[in-house]
Amino acid sequence: MIVGACHAGLGSVAERCRCKLMKLLLVEDNLDDADFLAASLRRHNVSDIELNHVTSIRDAVIQLRLQRFDVVLLDLHLPDGSGMECVDAIQAAESSVPIVVLSGQDDEEFALSILNKGVQDYLVKWEGETRAILRAMRYAAERKRSELRLNYLAQYDSLTEIPNRQHFQEQLERATARARREGRKVALFFLDLDQFKVVNDTLGHDAGDNLLREMAVRLRRSIRAGDVLARLGGDEFAVLLEGISGALEAESIAKGILELIAEPFFVDGREVNVTTSIGITIYPNDNSDVATLLKNADIAMYQAKEQGRNNFKFFTERMHAELLEYHRLEQEIRDAISNEMFTLVFQPKVNLVTRKLEGLEALLRWEHKERGNISPTEFIPVAEQSGHIVPLGHWVLEEVCRTLNRWQAASLPLVPVSINVSARQFQQADFHRRIADVLRHQNVDPSLMELELTEGMLMEDTDLAKHGLAQLKDTGVRVSIDDFGTGHSCLNYLRRFPIDVLKIDRSFINDIDHCEDSQLIVEAIISLAGSLRLSTVAEGVETRHQLNFLVERGCTVAQGFLFGQPLVAREVMPFLEDLIDDAPGFATARLPTNKQTA
Ligand code: C2E
Ligand code: MG
Ligand code: MG
């Protein structure tokens, strides 16, 4: 082992690094060559290089395991290997160390050819002066650093500095292979922050970025050292847990994560509260390849979100069965659309002051050949996820127009008919134009058309929603917010959105009879709507007690089984007729208890 002596002024590269000792491992079995290098370092008074000399690959590997080197100077003819073999062995022992190979005059070409195979530079023995040798070593170190940096960038997320999706997938691949060999289990967690968008929208993107960074730090703390945490993109994170005992352990880790995330964050000096939803899949229980594992965890995560967020959900066999059912239903919806198997029913909305028909809500019905009536609550979500809701919604729009025209042809007075619009439809850039086109083609007065949107659709991206709503209003249709009170409306936005009606969700109406909180909420919504000059429609009114409560609080319109089940178009006609003369209007008892439609 030889240590160089002090020297200054070896050129700019050396000067830059002068403050730092460079540890050099020389792997060279020819002692003359080794002595030559040591002597020339001494001759030039080089003090910032610590030269360590070994004579075989075996010894080099031992040294690399024992200490960190800044560069390896590697002869390619060693007693225990030659050529590329030597390079491979060094790399296997320490992949991050730069390598400069030493070649003789006769194998310079070979040295050149392996330059991009993990070798940063080569030197022809010892044809250059010391200065050239040193420069080669330092450039090699520099090149290796940028190579490592590039590797890092390809594998790590630059915002949070944790592994990215690419890296995570590779780790997952390895982990499942290991688990297969060793008969162990791997859990995959898929996390998605709840309402991260709201943070971004209200506090700004920089705050959002900071939150994600903090999130990564906190998640890191909640898992074990060997577990892999990655950011898959946006507000999605994933965790890979190897050697997990089973669902019970996964559950306790998931609970730990939820608790840790639920603690307030401090972003830019402000307290921010967020929650997360976690989907969990376990290999090999949910027996799958890597791509499917991620997909399964994603599906489970969505289920967790649907069940009210801030919780976790396993992807289980039952979930798998649901998945198959989903695909079956999706196919059947496709067929039912092309075979025109869907029909519409209309539920009356009653003016609580005049007791007359104020409007109608069009609701889809589907009578399945084998399974009988399938509820919209079952098929609408599938139609939404699969995108079938777009053509189906278009059909609803046209069918409502045709029905209005038939009623008009029968010389009946008309009332506005509302249709339910789903997010997928509202998100279409030309949705307003489609509405306008249909109304124009069918020659229907736009004021007879009302669109029911839900809070979630509007709060997702408030700027876009405002723009979309303005476009819809320009067509002349009315807009109402359906199921109001169940989502997370920001009242500020509500004030700025061009809407006409709030429909109080039927869960609140249902609870009026026995829950004081619901009474307060209903009261608050009615008074809020009043101050925003919106009308309120109470959904799902079933009892007289509920009706009285609503009338007393000033609710203007109600809809529900108390007044009637949804009716087919023909059954609506007598109620339209009632509008002509001074008929007594909707007495709740007068209405047919409809058998065929609900
Ligand atoms: P929604 O828009 O809130 O419609 C009201 C639902 O409440 C209807 O269920 C209606 O039959 C039911 N309902 C009305 N009065 C009462 C009552 O007094 N008590 C109870 N318990 N329920 C009552 P339906 O027809 O099963 O529709 C369920 C949901 O499916 C609708 O909720 C709507 O979100 C969706 N939907 C229905 N038709 C369409 C459509 O054409 N397009 C879209 N996108 N969604 C639709
Ligand atoms: Mg509705
Ligand atoms: Mg509703």
XYZ file of C-alpha atoms and ligand atoms in Angstrom:
646
model
C 0.000 0.000 0.000
C 1.538 3.272 -1.068
C 0.539 6.775 -0.055
C 1.451 9.748 -2.255
C 3.136 12.909 -1.069
C 2.057 16.529 -1.086
C 1.950 18.615 -4.217
C 0.110 21.611 -5.579
C -0.441 22.926 -9.082
C -1.349 19.817 -11.057
C -3.748 21.629 -13.340
C -7.289 22.796 -12.923
C -9.043 19.473 -12.341
C -6.633 18.549 -9.592
C -6.967 21.964 -8.073
C -10.695 21.724 -7.915
C -10.482 18.512 -5.946
C -7.453 19.463 -3.886
C -9.318 19.771 -0.673
C -10.528 16.193 -0.902
C -8.492 13.023 -0.583
C -9.063 10.703 -3.511
C -8.979 7.031 -2.686
C -7.608 4.981 -5.533
C -7.665 1.197 -5.791
C -5.057 -0.107 -8.180
C -5.697 -3.671 -9.311
C -2.479 -4.732 -10.984
C -0.483 -7.952 -10.711
C 2.556 -6.576 -12.460
C 4.577 -5.120 -9.608
C 6.789 -3.059 -11.920
C 3.758 -1.282 -13.314
C 2.402 -0.664 -9.822
C 5.722 0.697 -8.630
C 5.918 2.964 -11.644
C 2.595 4.601 -10.813
C 3.477 4.993 -7.133
C 6.832 6.491 -8.016
C 5.419 8.989 -10.444
C 2.785 10.124 -7.917
C 5.591 10.604 -5.414
C 7.734 12.379 -7.933
C 4.973 14.904 -8.529
C 4.351 15.336 -4.816
C 0.723 14.288 -5.125
C -0.693 14.395 -1.614
C -4.413 14.150 -2.263
C -4.353 10.613 -3.598
C -4.362 7.584 -1.384
C -3.148 4.677 -3.435
C -4.247 1.184 -2.410
C -2.754 -1.678 -4.350
C -4.005 -5.239 -4.783
C -2.892 -7.880 -7.258
C -6.014 -9.930 -7.944
C -9.754 -9.580 -8.544
C -10.383 -11.502 -5.375
C -8.425 -9.027 -3.251
C -9.996 -6.103 -5.076
C -13.464 -7.381 -4.239
C -12.485 -7.773 -0.600
C -11.163 -4.201 -0.477
C -14.311 -2.856 -2.189
C -16.436 -4.507 0.458
C -14.277 -3.084 3.245
C -14.001 0.529 2.149
C -15.235 3.125 -0.288
C -13.006 4.088 -3.224
C -13.275 7.068 -5.502
C -11.843 5.243 -8.487
C -10.542 1.802 -9.491
C -7.587 1.533 -11.819
C -7.960 -1.904 -13.320
C -5.529 -4.059 -15.221
C -7.253 -6.453 -17.619
C -4.800 -9.338 -17.292
C -4.996 -10.647 -13.761
C -4.193 -14.058 -12.288
C -7.866 -14.787 -11.579
C -9.490 -13.252 -14.666
C -9.047 -11.195 -17.757
C -10.813 -8.719 -20.028
C -14.469 -7.944 -19.418
C -14.524 -10.514 -16.626
C -12.443 -8.168 -14.462
C -14.823 -5.268 -15.096
C -17.868 -7.397 -14.303
C -16.385 -8.576 -11.033
C -15.597 -5.036 -9.880
C -19.055 -3.819 -10.865
C -20.730 -6.687 -9.107
C -18.840 -5.819 -5.933
C -19.539 -2.073 -6.129
C -21.677 -0.708 -8.917
C -21.165 2.941 -8.087
C -17.370 3.108 -8.299
C -15.828 4.606 -11.456
C -13.455 2.297 -13.323
C -10.489 3.258 -15.446
C -8.977 0.249 -17.201
C -5.281 -0.105 -17.889
C -4.423 -1.482 -21.250
C -1.185 -2.369 -22.955
C -0.322 -0.873 -26.377
C -1.645 -4.008 -28.050
C -5.116 -4.175 -26.480
C -6.005 -0.480 -26.665
C -8.744 -1.275 -29.142
C -10.406 -3.662 -26.726
C -10.213 -1.094 -23.928
C -11.901 1.406 -26.214
C -14.648 -1.053 -27.080
C -15.695 -1.570 -23.454
C -15.922 2.135 -22.671
C -19.681 2.200 -22.456
C -19.983 -1.059 -20.610
C -19.521 0.293 -17.135
C -16.017 1.584 -17.791
C -15.515 5.326 -17.620
C -12.081 5.647 -19.229
C -8.916 3.785 -20.161
C -5.216 4.502 -19.960
C -2.498 2.985 -22.082
C 0.160 1.839 -19.607
C 2.034 4.209 -18.780
C 2.369 6.263 -21.843
C 1.064 9.559 -20.472
C 2.668 11.640 -17.810
C 1.345 11.614 -14.263
C -0.752 14.658 -14.940
C -2.636 12.840 -17.722
C -3.145 9.815 -15.489
C -4.574 11.932 -12.707
C -6.774 13.809 -15.087
C -8.133 10.550 -16.500
C -8.993 9.349 -13.013
C -10.732 12.557 -12.073
C -12.696 12.770 -15.269
C -13.693 9.162 -14.730
C -15.011 10.035 -11.285
C -16.889 12.992 -12.749
C -18.400 10.889 -15.533
C -19.470 8.213 -13.098
C -21.155 10.834 -10.960
C -23.244 12.126 -13.846
C -24.021 8.583 -14.923
C -25.272 7.826 -11.407
C -27.223 11.082 -11.398
C -28.955 10.127 -14.656
C -29.727 6.689 -13.289
C -31.118 8.322 -10.216
C -33.325 10.624 -12.243
C -34.656 7.692 -14.239
C -35.546 5.803 -11.090
C -36.522 8.418 -8.565
C -39.207 11.036 -8.353
C -37.524 14.418 -8.364
C -40.116 16.102 -6.139
C -40.125 13.663 -3.239
C -36.835 11.845 -3.937
C -38.451 8.468 -3.453
C -38.588 5.752 -6.157
C -40.823 6.442 -9.143
C -43.301 4.121 -10.856
C -40.668 2.549 -13.112
C -38.400 1.707 -10.195
C -41.323 0.493 -8.125
C -42.437 -1.912 -10.829
C -38.939 -3.368 -11.031
C -38.849 -3.792 -7.260
C -42.286 -5.378 -7.314
C -41.147 -7.786 -9.999
C -38.155 -8.811 -7.894
C -40.150 -9.038 -4.697
C -42.790 -11.310 -6.215
C -40.083 -13.528 -7.704
C -38.420 -13.798 -4.282
C -41.774 -14.447 -2.616
C -42.469 -17.223 -5.108
C -39.108 -18.870 -4.426
C -39.317 -18.544 -0.672
C -43.021 -19.229 -0.286
C -43.630 -15.862 1.348
C -46.117 -13.064 0.875
C -45.866 -9.564 -0.504
C -48.421 -6.841 0.170
C -48.944 -3.994 -2.223
C -50.574 -0.800 -0.988
C -51.946 1.729 -3.415
C -52.542 5.135 -1.830
C -54.372 8.123 -3.203
C -54.805 11.295 -1.212
C -58.379 12.376 -0.690
C -59.131 15.758 -2.174
C -55.559 16.692 -2.897
C -57.013 18.845 -5.654
C -58.703 21.038 -3.096
C -55.332 21.731 -1.454
C -53.820 22.543 -4.838
C -56.723 24.775 -5.795
C -57.012 26.661 -2.551
C -53.371 26.921 -1.406
C -51.578 26.823 -4.743
C -49.348 24.322 -6.480
C -46.232 25.103 -4.447
C -48.110 24.252 -1.281
C -49.363 21.100 -3.004
C -45.783 20.132 -3.827
C -44.694 20.746 -0.263
C -47.526 18.636 1.013
C -46.479 15.766 -1.262
C -42.908 16.036 0.043
C -44.098 15.968 3.633
C -46.344 13.075 2.758
C -43.387 11.065 1.447
C -41.433 11.753 4.640
C -44.343 10.672 6.802
C -45.079 7.536 4.785
C -41.412 6.607 4.970
C -41.681 6.787 8.747
C -44.694 4.498 8.848
C -43.061 1.562 7.075
C -40.138 -0.733 7.832
C -36.616 -0.102 6.580
C -36.692 -2.735 3.837
C -40.095 -1.766 2.453
C -40.284 0.203 -0.774
C -42.190 3.464 -0.919
C -42.765 5.067 -4.301
C -44.648 7.932 -5.850
C -46.574 6.662 -8.840
C -47.526 10.129 -10.011
C -49.763 12.978 -8.932
C -51.044 12.248 -5.468
C -50.624 8.501 -5.808
C -48.160 6.584 -3.694
C -47.422 2.887 -3.422
C -45.854 0.757 -0.734
C -44.359 -2.676 -1.147
C -44.141 -4.819 1.976
C -42.128 -8.002 1.747
C -42.459 -10.986 4.017
C -45.809 -9.957 5.369
C -47.672 -12.585 7.397
C -51.097 -11.902 5.943
C -54.139 -9.692 5.803
C -54.110 -8.987 9.535
C -50.615 -7.510 9.487
C -51.387 -5.540 6.323
C -54.474 -4.173 8.034
C -52.536 -2.955 11.041
C -49.944 -1.244 8.838
C -52.726 0.378 6.809
C -54.368 1.656 9.977
C -51.035 3.065 11.103
C -50.636 4.904 7.818
C -54.157 6.339 7.993
C -53.559 7.612 11.518
C -50.234 9.149 10.641
C -51.645 10.926 7.589
C -54.664 12.174 9.504
C -52.430 14.215 11.803
C -52.318 17.810 10.610
C -49.601 18.856 8.181
C -47.972 22.244 8.292
C -47.465 23.559 4.814
C -46.077 27.054 4.307
C -46.955 27.860 7.889
C -50.538 26.753 7.495
C -52.264 23.747 8.977
C -53.547 21.362 6.331
C -55.636 18.301 7.038
C -55.774 15.520 4.501
C -56.697 11.877 4.488
C -55.860 9.053 2.167
C -57.548 5.980 0.725
C -55.620 2.734 0.486
C -56.167 -0.269 -1.756
C -54.415 -3.463 -0.709
C -53.584 -6.564 -2.655
C -51.567 -9.513 -1.400
C -49.379 -11.733 -3.529
C -49.843 -14.655 -4.038
C -53.333 -14.680 -2.448
C -54.690 -12.434 -5.173
C -52.541 -14.500 -7.502
C -51.419 -12.218 -10.276
C -48.655 -10.793 -12.383
C -47.133 -7.442 -11.529
C -49.294 -5.337 -13.850
C -52.461 -6.943 -12.498
C -51.320 -6.523 -8.911
C -51.046 -2.781 -9.374
C -54.400 -2.683 -11.127
C -56.054 -4.711 -8.378
C -54.656 -2.456 -5.678
C -55.927 0.509 -7.675
C -59.422 -1.000 -7.877
C -59.404 -1.686 -4.151
C -58.306 1.914 -3.559
C -61.311 3.162 -5.508
C -63.583 1.006 -3.415
C -62.030 2.539 -0.322
C -62.800 5.974 -1.738
C -66.342 5.016 -2.539
C -66.844 3.829 0.990
C -66.246 7.286 2.307
C -62.493 7.836 1.978
C -59.930 7.819 4.786
C -59.963 4.050 4.884
C -58.498 0.970 3.249
C -59.929 -1.899 1.267
C -58.613 -5.303 0.270
C -58.761 -6.638 -3.216
C -60.287 -10.016 -2.484
C -61.771 -12.877 -4.447
C -65.138 -11.357 -3.836
C -63.904 -8.179 -5.363
C -62.749 -10.236 -8.265
C -66.219 -11.670 -8.687
C -67.569 -8.147 -8.645
C -65.112 -7.348 -11.365
C -66.452 -10.160 -13.544
C -69.970 -8.977 -12.851
C -68.927 -5.504 -13.881
C -67.689 -6.758 -17.247
C -70.847 -8.751 -17.798
C -73.060 -5.782 -17.007
C -70.948 -3.531 -19.168
C -71.477 -5.810 -22.152
C -75.187 -6.070 -21.454
C -75.561 -2.294 -21.242
C -73.848 -2.006 -24.604
C -76.337 -4.495 -26.084
C -79.311 -2.882 -24.373
C -78.416 0.503 -25.839
C -78.204 -0.834 -29.370
C -81.413 -2.856 -28.942
C -83.243 0.089 -27.373
C -84.118 -1.804 -24.234
C -84.070 1.246 -21.979
C -87.205 3.227 -21.130
C -87.957 6.371 -19.189
C -90.283 7.068 -16.294
C -91.144 10.493 -14.933
C -91.425 11.431 -11.300
C -93.599 14.456 -10.454
C -92.188 17.459 -8.645
C -94.971 19.199 -6.780
C -95.224 22.892 -5.954
C -95.941 22.943 -2.226
C -97.821 26.243 -2.409
C -100.153 25.585 -5.346
C -99.998 21.773 -5.014
C -99.702 21.639 -8.781
C -97.261 19.802 -10.940
C -94.139 21.920 -11.086
C -91.893 19.665 -13.084
C -90.850 16.102 -13.790
C -87.649 14.147 -13.377
C -86.856 11.629 -16.094
C -85.428 8.393 -14.689
C -84.011 5.476 -16.630
C -85.529 2.014 -16.400
C -84.112 -1.220 -17.743
C -86.063 -4.416 -17.895
C -83.562 -7.176 -18.375
C -84.709 -10.274 -20.281
C -83.660 -12.711 -17.571
C -83.075 -10.665 -14.493
C -86.108 -8.390 -14.594
C -85.804 -4.756 -13.540
C -82.248 -3.639 -12.905
C -81.988 -0.529 -10.775
C -80.218 2.544 -12.117
C -78.167 2.549 -8.939
C -76.725 -0.716 -10.233
C -76.233 0.006 -13.924
C -75.532 3.770 -13.950
C -72.156 3.440 -12.174
C -71.133 0.749 -14.668
C -72.339 2.870 -17.573
C -70.330 5.762 -16.155
C -67.133 3.810 -15.693
C -67.327 2.195 -19.100
C -68.292 5.381 -20.899
C -71.632 3.948 -22.121
C -73.306 6.745 -20.198
C -72.473 9.126 -23.035
C -74.628 7.478 -25.729
C -77.164 6.437 -23.090
C -77.427 9.988 -21.771
C -77.844 11.240 -25.290
C -80.710 8.821 -25.802
C -82.363 10.091 -22.574
C -82.115 13.649 -23.832
C -83.684 12.775 -27.163
C -86.371 10.620 -25.609
C -87.367 13.420 -23.215
C -87.653 15.790 -26.182
C -89.769 13.285 -28.119
C -92.017 12.842 -25.081
C -92.445 16.603 -24.622
C -93.394 16.845 -28.276
C -95.955 14.073 -27.952
C -97.534 15.819 -24.970
C -97.550 19.079 -26.839
C -99.152 17.397 -29.853
C -101.911 16.286 -27.443
C -102.423 19.979 -26.613
C -101.242 19.566 -23.043
C -99.489 22.306 -21.078
C -95.889 21.437 -20.431
C -93.674 21.587 -17.361
C -89.873 21.470 -17.257
C -88.420 17.974 -17.320
C -85.106 17.371 -15.623
C -82.585 14.782 -16.690
C -79.664 13.455 -14.723
C -76.292 14.242 -16.190
C -73.254 12.260 -15.203
C -69.693 13.507 -14.869
C -68.549 11.816 -18.045
C -71.125 13.747 -20.048
C -70.469 17.049 -18.365
C -66.740 16.685 -18.981
C -67.217 16.457 -22.721
C -66.019 19.662 -24.282
C -68.981 19.820 -26.668
C -71.670 18.767 -24.183
C -73.464 22.123 -24.314
C -73.455 21.994 -28.095
C -74.977 18.514 -28.104
C -77.759 19.737 -25.834
C -78.380 22.775 -28.015
C -78.374 20.623 -31.165
C -80.915 18.151 -29.822
C -83.195 20.907 -28.537
C -83.039 22.688 -31.877
C -83.577 19.535 -33.949
C -86.527 18.475 -31.848
C -87.819 21.997 -31.643
C -88.052 22.005 -27.853
C -88.012 25.215 -25.810
C -84.756 25.139 -23.750
C -86.576 26.453 -20.672
C -88.433 23.117 -20.561
C -85.173 21.311 -20.016
C -83.413 21.079 -16.669
C -80.098 19.351 -16.088
C -79.319 17.752 -12.734
C -75.639 17.746 -11.859
C -74.033 16.617 -8.630
C -71.763 18.591 -6.331
C -68.828 16.299 -6.928
C -68.859 17.062 -10.642
C -68.612 20.775 -9.965
C -66.090 20.692 -7.139
C -63.627 18.461 -9.005
C -62.298 21.360 -11.040
C -64.136 24.522 -10.135
C -62.796 26.714 -12.930
C -63.685 24.177 -15.556
C -67.075 23.628 -13.925
C -67.850 27.320 -13.923
C -66.978 27.529 -17.579
C -69.048 24.422 -18.420
C -72.019 25.715 -16.456
C -71.877 29.077 -18.195
C -71.910 27.318 -21.560
C -74.916 25.242 -20.505
C -76.776 28.285 -19.233
C -76.153 29.969 -22.575
C -78.215 27.276 -24.253
C -81.161 28.407 -22.107
C -81.602 25.256 -20.010
C -82.014 25.275 -16.228
C -79.403 23.704 -13.985
C -79.942 22.078 -10.620
C -77.650 20.446 -8.095
C -78.818 16.950 -7.293
C -78.308 15.090 -4.008
C -77.251 18.360 -2.408
C -75.611 18.059 0.992
C -73.903 14.735 0.422
C -70.835 16.063 -1.370
C -68.307 18.595 -0.261
C -69.575 21.843 -1.626
C -67.623 24.955 -1.111
C -70.231 27.631 -0.514
C -68.032 30.241 -2.097
C -68.156 28.432 -5.377
C -71.845 27.779 -5.070
C -72.356 31.510 -4.943
C -70.448 31.967 -8.171
C -71.938 29.076 -10.118
C -74.844 29.947 -12.400
C -77.376 27.456 -11.037
C -81.133 27.566 -10.465
C -82.118 24.816 -8.056
C -80.787 22.864 -5.082
C -82.242 19.387 -4.646
C -81.904 18.361 -1.007
C -80.674 14.790 -0.838
C -83.283 12.314 0.219
C -81.139 10.920 3.030
C -81.720 14.168 4.960
C -85.435 14.196 4.200
C -85.647 10.581 5.275
C -84.050 11.438 8.623
C -86.230 14.475 9.367
C -88.601 12.295 11.373
C -86.022 11.102 13.845
C -82.805 13.063 13.580
C -82.412 16.612 14.762
C -79.163 17.079 12.848
C -80.938 16.339 9.596
C -83.642 18.824 10.466
C -80.993 21.465 11.012
C -79.254 20.600 7.767
C -82.487 20.772 5.776
C -83.319 24.093 7.382
C -79.856 25.422 6.615
C -80.029 24.334 2.981
C -83.425 25.978 2.506
C -82.216 29.238 3.996
C -78.944 29.083 2.057
C -80.861 28.557 -1.177
C -83.119 31.477 -0.276
C -80.174 33.799 0.227
C -78.672 32.686 -3.083
C -82.075 33.096 -4.771
C -82.241 29.435 -5.694
C -85.310 27.298 -5.362
C -85.208 24.107 -3.326
C -86.604 20.730 -4.214
C -86.860 18.187 -1.425
C -86.181 14.695 -2.736
C -87.686 11.481 -1.406
C -90.587 12.902 0.594
C -92.477 9.892 1.957
C -94.435 11.053 4.988
C -96.841 13.816 5.902
C -94.622 14.753 8.786
C -91.742 15.384 6.415
C -94.044 17.362 4.142
C -95.294 19.562 6.984
C -91.775 20.202 8.174
C -90.725 21.265 4.669
C -93.741 23.517 4.131
C -93.137 25.223 7.477
C -89.498 25.867 6.625
C -90.392 27.418 3.273
C -89.311 24.662 0.894
C -90.997 25.349 -2.432
C -91.030 22.044 -4.283
C -91.053 18.386 -3.275
C -90.690 15.056 -4.972
C -91.230 11.648 -3.456
C -93.349 8.563 -3.024
C -95.806 10.588 -0.920
C -96.914 12.220 -4.181
C -96.238 9.332 -6.382
C -93.911 6.837 -7.871
C -92.292 7.627 -11.181
C -94.845 7.266 -14.012
C -94.641 6.236 -17.621
C -95.271 9.071 -20.095
C -98.920 8.153 -20.673
C -99.684 8.221 -16.939
C -98.277 11.734 -16.639
C -100.879 13.147 -19.036
C -103.781 13.577 -16.535
C -101.521 15.629 -14.270
C -100.605 17.914 -17.146
C -104.295 18.213 -17.966
C -104.920 19.329 -14.371
C -102.785 22.360 -15.055
C -105.311 23.697 -17.546
C -108.323 24.186 -15.335
C -108.576 25.085 -11.720
C -108.279 21.542 -10.542
C -107.426 21.117 -6.861
C -103.917 19.956 -7.677
C -101.871 17.382 -5.855
C -103.650 16.053 -2.868
C -101.372 13.332 -1.728
C -104.219 10.863 -1.356
C -105.484 11.496 -4.881
C -102.454 10.104 -6.532
C -102.372 6.613 -7.896
C -100.165 4.244 -5.998
C -98.412 3.150 -9.067
C -97.671 -0.534 -9.395
C -95.580 -0.927 -12.429
C -92.777 1.572 -12.326
C -90.643 2.186 -9.241
P -81.638 10.687 -8.336
O -81.348 11.558 -9.487
O -81.406 11.255 -6.982
O -83.116 10.207 -8.500
C -84.019 10.046 -7.465
C -84.089 8.614 -7.063
O -84.834 8.544 -5.861
C -84.831 7.745 -8.050
O -84.275 6.453 -7.974
C -86.214 7.746 -7.481
O -86.998 6.639 -7.889
C -85.940 7.681 -6.026
N -87.018 8.213 -5.220
C -87.901 9.170 -5.544
N -88.758 9.405 -4.532
C -88.402 8.565 -3.537
C -88.912 8.342 -2.212
O -89.851 8.956 -1.747
N -88.265 7.428 -1.463
C -87.222 6.724 -1.939
N -86.642 5.832 -1.132
N -86.723 6.904 -3.171
C -87.303 7.829 -3.965
P -83.872 5.650 -9.253
O -84.833 5.866 -10.343
O -83.588 4.286 -8.809
O -82.547 6.371 -9.694
C -81.430 6.303 -8.907
C -80.354 7.199 -9.412
O -79.871 6.766 -10.688
C -80.806 8.621 -9.641
O -80.785 9.329 -8.443
C -79.783 9.109 -10.605
O -78.620 9.511 -9.937
C -79.462 7.876 -11.404
N -80.181 7.952 -12.692
C -81.439 7.595 -13.004
N -81.687 7.873 -14.299
C -80.579 8.413 -14.812
C -80.200 8.931 -16.118
O -80.975 8.997 -17.067
N -78.925 9.389 -16.259
C -78.036 9.394 -15.221
N -76.820 9.853 -15.448
N -78.361 8.933 -13.997
C -79.615 8.459 -13.789
Mg -81.763 13.323 -10.019
Mg -81.175 12.940 -6.243
